[in-house]
PDB file of C-alpha atoms in Angstrom:
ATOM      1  CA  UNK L   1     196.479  58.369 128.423  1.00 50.00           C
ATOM      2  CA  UNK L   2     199.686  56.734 130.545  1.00 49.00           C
ATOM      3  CA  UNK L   3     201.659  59.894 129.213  1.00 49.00           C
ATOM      4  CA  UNK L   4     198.721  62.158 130.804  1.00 44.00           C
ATOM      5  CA  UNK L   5     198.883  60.949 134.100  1.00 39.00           C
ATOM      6  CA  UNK L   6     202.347  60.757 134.550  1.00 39.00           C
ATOM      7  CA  UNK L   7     202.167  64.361 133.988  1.00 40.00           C
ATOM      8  CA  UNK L   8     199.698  65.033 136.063  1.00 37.00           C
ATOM      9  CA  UNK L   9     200.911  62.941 138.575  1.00 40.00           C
ATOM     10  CA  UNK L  10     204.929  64.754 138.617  1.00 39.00           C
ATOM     11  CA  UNK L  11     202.955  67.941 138.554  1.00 39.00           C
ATOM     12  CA  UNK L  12     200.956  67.595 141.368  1.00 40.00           C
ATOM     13  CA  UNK L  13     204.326  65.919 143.070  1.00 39.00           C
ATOM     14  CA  UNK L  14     206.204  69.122 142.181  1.00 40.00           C
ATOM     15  CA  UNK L  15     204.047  71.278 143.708  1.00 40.00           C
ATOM     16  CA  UNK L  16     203.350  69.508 147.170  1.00 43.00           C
ATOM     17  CA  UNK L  17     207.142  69.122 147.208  1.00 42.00           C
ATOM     18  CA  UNK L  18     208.376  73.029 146.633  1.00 43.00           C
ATOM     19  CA  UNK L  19     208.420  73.852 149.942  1.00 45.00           C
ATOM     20  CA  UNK L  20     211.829  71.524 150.790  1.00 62.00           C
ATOM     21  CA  UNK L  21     213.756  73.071 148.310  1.00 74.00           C
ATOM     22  CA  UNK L  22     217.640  71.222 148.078  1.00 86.00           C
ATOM     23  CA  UNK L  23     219.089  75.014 148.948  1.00 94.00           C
ATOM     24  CA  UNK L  24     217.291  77.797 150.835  1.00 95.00           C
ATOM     25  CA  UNK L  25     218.538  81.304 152.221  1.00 97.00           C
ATOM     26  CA  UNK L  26     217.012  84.474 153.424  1.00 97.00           C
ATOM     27  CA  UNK L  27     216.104  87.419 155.986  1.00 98.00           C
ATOM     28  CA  UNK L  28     214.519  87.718 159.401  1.00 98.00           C
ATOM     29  CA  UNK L  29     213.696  90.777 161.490  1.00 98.00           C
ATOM     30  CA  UNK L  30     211.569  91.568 164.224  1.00 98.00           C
ATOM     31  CA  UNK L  31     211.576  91.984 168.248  1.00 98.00           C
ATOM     32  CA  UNK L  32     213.387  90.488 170.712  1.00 97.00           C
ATOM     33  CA  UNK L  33     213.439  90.312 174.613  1.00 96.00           C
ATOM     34  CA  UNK L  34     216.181  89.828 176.894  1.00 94.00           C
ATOM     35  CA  UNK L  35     216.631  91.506 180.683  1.00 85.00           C
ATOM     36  CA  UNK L  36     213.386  92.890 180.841  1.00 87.00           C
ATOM     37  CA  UNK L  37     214.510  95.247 177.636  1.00 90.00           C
ATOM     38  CA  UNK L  38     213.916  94.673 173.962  1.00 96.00           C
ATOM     39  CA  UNK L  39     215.657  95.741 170.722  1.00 97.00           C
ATOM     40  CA  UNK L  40     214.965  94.875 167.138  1.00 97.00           C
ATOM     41  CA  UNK L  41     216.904  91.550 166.074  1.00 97.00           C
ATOM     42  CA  UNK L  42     218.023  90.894 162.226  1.00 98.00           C
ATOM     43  CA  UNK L  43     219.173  87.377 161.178  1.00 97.00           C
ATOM     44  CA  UNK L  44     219.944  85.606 157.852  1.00 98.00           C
ATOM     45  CA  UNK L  45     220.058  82.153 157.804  1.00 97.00           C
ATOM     46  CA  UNK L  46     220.382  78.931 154.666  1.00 97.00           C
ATOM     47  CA  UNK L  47     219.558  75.228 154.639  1.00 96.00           C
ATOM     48  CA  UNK L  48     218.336  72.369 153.009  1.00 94.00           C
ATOM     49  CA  UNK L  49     216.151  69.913 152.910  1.00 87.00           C
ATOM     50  CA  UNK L  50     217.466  66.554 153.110  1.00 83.00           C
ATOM     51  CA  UNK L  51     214.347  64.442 153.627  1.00 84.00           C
ATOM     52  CA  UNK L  52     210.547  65.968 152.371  1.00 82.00           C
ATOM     53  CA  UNK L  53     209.868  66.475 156.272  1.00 91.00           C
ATOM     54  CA  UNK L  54     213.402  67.422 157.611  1.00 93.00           C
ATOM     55  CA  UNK L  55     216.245  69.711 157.063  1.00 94.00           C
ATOM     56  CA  UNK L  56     219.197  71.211 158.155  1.00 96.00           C
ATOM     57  CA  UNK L  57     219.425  75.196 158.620  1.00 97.00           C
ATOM     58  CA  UNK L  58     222.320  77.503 159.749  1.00 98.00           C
ATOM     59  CA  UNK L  59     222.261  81.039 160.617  1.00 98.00           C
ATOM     60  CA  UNK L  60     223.274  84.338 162.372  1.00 98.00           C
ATOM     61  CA  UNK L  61     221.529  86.326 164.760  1.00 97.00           C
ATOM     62  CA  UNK L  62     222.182  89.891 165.872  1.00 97.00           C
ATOM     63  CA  UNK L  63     219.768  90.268 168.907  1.00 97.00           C
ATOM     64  CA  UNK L  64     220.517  93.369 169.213  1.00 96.00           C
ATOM     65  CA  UNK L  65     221.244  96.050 172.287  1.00 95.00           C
ATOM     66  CA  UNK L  66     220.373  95.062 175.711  1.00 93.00           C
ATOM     67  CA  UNK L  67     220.513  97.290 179.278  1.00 90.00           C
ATOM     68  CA  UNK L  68     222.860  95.821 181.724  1.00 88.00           C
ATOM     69  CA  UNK L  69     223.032  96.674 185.361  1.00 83.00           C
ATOM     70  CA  UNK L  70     225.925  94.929 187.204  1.00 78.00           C
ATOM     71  CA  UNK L  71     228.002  95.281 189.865  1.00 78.00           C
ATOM     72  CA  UNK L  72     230.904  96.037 187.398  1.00 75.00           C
ATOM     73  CA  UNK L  73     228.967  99.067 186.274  1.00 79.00           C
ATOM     74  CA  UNK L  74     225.845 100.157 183.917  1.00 86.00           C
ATOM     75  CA  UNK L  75     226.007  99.554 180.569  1.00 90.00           C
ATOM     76  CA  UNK L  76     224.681  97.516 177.495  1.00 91.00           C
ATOM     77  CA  UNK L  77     225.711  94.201 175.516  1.00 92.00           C
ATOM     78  CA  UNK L  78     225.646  93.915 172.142  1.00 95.00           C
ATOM     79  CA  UNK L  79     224.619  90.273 171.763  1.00 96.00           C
ATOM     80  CA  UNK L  80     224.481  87.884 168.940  1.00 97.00           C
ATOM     81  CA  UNK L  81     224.180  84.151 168.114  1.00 98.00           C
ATOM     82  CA  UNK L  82     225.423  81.284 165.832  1.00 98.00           C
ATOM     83  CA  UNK L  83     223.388  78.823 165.255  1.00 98.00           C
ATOM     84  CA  UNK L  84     222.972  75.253 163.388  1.00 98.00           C
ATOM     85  CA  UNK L  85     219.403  73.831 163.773  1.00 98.00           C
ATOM     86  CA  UNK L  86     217.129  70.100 162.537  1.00 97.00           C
ATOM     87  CA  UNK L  87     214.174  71.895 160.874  1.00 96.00           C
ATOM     88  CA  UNK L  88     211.153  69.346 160.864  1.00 96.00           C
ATOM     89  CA  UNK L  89     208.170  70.622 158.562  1.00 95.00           C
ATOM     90  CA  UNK L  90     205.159  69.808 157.023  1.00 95.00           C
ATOM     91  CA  UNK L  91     203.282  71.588 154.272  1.00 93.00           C
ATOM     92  CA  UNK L  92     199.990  72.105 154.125  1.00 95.00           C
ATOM     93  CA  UNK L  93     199.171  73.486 150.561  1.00 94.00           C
ATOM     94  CA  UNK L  94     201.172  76.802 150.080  1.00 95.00           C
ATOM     95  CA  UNK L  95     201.780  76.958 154.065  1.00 97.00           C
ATOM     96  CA  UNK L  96     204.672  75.501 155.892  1.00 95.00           C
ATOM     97  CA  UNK L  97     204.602  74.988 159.078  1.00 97.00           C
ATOM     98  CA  UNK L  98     207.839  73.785 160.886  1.00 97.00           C
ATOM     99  CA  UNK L  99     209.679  73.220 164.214  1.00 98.00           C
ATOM    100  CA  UNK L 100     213.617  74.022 164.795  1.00 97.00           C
ATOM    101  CA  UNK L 101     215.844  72.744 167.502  1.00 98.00           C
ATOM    102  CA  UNK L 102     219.679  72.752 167.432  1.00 98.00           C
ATOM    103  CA  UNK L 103     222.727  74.624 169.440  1.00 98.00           C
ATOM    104  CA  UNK L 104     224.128  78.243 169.124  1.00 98.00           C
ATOM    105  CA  UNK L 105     226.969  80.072 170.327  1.00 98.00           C
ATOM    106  CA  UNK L 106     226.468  83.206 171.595  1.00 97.00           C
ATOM    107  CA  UNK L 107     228.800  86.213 172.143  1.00 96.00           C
ATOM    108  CA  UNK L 108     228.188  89.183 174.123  1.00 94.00           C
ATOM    109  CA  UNK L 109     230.349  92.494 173.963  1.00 93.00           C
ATOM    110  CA  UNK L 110     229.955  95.197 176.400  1.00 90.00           C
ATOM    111  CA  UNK L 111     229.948  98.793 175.912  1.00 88.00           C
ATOM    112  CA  UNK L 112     229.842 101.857 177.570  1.00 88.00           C
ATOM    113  CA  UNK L 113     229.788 101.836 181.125  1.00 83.00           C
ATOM    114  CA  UNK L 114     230.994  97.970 180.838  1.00 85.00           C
ATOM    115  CA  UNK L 115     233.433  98.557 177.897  1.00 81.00           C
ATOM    116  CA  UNK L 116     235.881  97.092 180.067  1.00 81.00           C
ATOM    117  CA  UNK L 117     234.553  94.234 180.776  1.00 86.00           C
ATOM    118  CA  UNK L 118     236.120  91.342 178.353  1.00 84.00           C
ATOM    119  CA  UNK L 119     233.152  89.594 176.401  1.00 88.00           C
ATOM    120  CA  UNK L 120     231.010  86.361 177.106  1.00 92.00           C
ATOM    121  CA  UNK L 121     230.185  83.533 175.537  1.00 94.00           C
ATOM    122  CA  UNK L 122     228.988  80.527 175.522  1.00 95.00           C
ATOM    123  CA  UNK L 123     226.682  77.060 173.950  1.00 97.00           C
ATOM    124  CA  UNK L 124     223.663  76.835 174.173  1.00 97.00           C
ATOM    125  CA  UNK L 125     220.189  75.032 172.949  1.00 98.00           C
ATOM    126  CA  UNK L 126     218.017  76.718 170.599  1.00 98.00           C
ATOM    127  CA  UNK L 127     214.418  76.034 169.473  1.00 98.00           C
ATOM    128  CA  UNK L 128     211.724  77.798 167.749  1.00 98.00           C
ATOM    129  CA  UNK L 129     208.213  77.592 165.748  1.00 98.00           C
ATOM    130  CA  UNK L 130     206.805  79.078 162.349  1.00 98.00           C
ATOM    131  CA  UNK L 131     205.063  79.060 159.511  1.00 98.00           C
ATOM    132  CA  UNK L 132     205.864  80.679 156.019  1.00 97.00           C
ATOM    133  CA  UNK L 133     203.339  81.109 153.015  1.00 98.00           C
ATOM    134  CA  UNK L 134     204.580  80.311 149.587  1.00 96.00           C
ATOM    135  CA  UNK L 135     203.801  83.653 147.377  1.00 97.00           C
ATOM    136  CA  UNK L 136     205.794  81.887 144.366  1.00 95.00           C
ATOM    137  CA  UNK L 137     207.483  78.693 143.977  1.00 90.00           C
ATOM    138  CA  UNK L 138     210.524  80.256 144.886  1.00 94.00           C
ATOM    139  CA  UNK L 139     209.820  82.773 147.452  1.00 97.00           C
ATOM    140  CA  UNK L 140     208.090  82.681 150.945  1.00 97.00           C
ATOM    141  CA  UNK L 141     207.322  84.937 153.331  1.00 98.00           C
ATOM    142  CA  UNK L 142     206.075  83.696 157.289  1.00 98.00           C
ATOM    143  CA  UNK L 143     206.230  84.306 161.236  1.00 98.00           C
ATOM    144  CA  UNK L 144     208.624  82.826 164.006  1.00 98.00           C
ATOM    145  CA  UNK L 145     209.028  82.665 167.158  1.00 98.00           C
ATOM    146  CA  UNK L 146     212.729  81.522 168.704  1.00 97.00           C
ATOM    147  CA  UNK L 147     214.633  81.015 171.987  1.00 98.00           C
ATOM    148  CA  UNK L 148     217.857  80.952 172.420  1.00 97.00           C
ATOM    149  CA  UNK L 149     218.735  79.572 175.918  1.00 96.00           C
ATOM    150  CA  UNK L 150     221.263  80.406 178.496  1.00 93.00           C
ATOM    151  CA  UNK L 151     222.796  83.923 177.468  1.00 94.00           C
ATOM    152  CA  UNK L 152     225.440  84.854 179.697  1.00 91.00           C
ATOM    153  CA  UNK L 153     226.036  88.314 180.390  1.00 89.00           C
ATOM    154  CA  UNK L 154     228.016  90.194 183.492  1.00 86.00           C
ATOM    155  CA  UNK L 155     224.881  90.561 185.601  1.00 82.00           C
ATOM    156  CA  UNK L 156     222.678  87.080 185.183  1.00 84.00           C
ATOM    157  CA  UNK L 157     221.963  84.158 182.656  1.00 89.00           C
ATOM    158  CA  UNK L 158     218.517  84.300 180.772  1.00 92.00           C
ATOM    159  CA  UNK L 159     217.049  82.941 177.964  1.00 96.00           C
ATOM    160  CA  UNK L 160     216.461  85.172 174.832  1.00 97.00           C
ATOM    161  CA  UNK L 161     213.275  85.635 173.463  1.00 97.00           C
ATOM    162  CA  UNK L 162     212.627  86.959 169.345  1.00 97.00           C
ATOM    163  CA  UNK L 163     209.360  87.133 167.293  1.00 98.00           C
ATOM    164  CA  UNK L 164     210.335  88.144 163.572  1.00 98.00           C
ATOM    165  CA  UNK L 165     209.311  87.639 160.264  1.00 98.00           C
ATOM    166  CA  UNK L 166     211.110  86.691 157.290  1.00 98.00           C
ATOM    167  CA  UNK L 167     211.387  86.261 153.885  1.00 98.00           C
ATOM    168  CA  UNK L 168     213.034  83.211 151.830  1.00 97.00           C
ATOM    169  CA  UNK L 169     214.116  82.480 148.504  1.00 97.00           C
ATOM    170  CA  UNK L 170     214.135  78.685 147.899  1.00 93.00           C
ATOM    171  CA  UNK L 171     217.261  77.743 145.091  1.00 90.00           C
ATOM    172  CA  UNK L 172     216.724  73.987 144.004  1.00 77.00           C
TER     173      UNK L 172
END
């Protein structure tokens, strides 16, 4: 009988506990907004999960192309972010819903009519919500939503906007 509930009890602790896996990596796309324009954004990121309700994740960011009208010229910036993020969660059966909130480092490299221009960049905060649905033990697929303050370009400082979804494979 002891033997029976132990088991039962590790089982049903194994499965509340899959979502903070010890190593975690995978892909985002989606939309994002910046200068009144938007382009499609693609990101990878990895992390852990150092307490059951906290982690640490680091990823990249390509935002993506973005109109720029300055006094320099017209052109576009290709922008894209670093970024190293606390990831609070809590899980909810197969759903996890989490917070982010951490720094990035942004670049931004100008092209065409602002190829001369030498790039920006810059630290900033980050933040963002979501929620991801376990389809397997291992894999999960959700929804965010992420901003990425204080991009510098040529022509003004704005925060960056992105809505994607993603898909994760979770390791240990």
């Amino acid at each position: 009988m002891k033997k029976t509930l132990l088991a039962l009890a590790l089982v049903g602790a194994s499965t509340s506990a899959f979502a903070d896996a010890w190593l975690y990596g995978g892909v985002s796309a989606g939309r994002a907004d910046y200068n009144d324009n938007s382009d499609t954004p693609m990101g990878f990121h990895v992390g852990t999960g150092i307490l059951p309700i906290i982690g640490v994740e680091a990823g990249y960011w390509k935002h993506g192309n973005f109109d720029i009208n300055a006094n320099q010229g017209n052109g576009y910036a290709e922008l894209g972010s670093w970024y190293a993020a606390l990831k609070p969660s809590i899980d909810i059966g197969p759903v996890q819903l989490y917070a982010k909130g951490g720094l990035h480092y942004y670049n931004a490299d100008y092209k065409s009519g602002l190829s001369s221009q030498s790039s920006d960049n810059g630290t900033d905060f980050m933040y963002g919500v979501g929620a991801e649905y376990f389809v397997t033990d291992m894999l999960s697929v959700g929804a965010s939503w992420q901003r990425f303050n204080g991009v510098k370009t040529v022509a003004n400082s704005k925060d960056l906007d992105s809505f994607t979804i993603n898909a994760t494979l979770h390791i240990f």
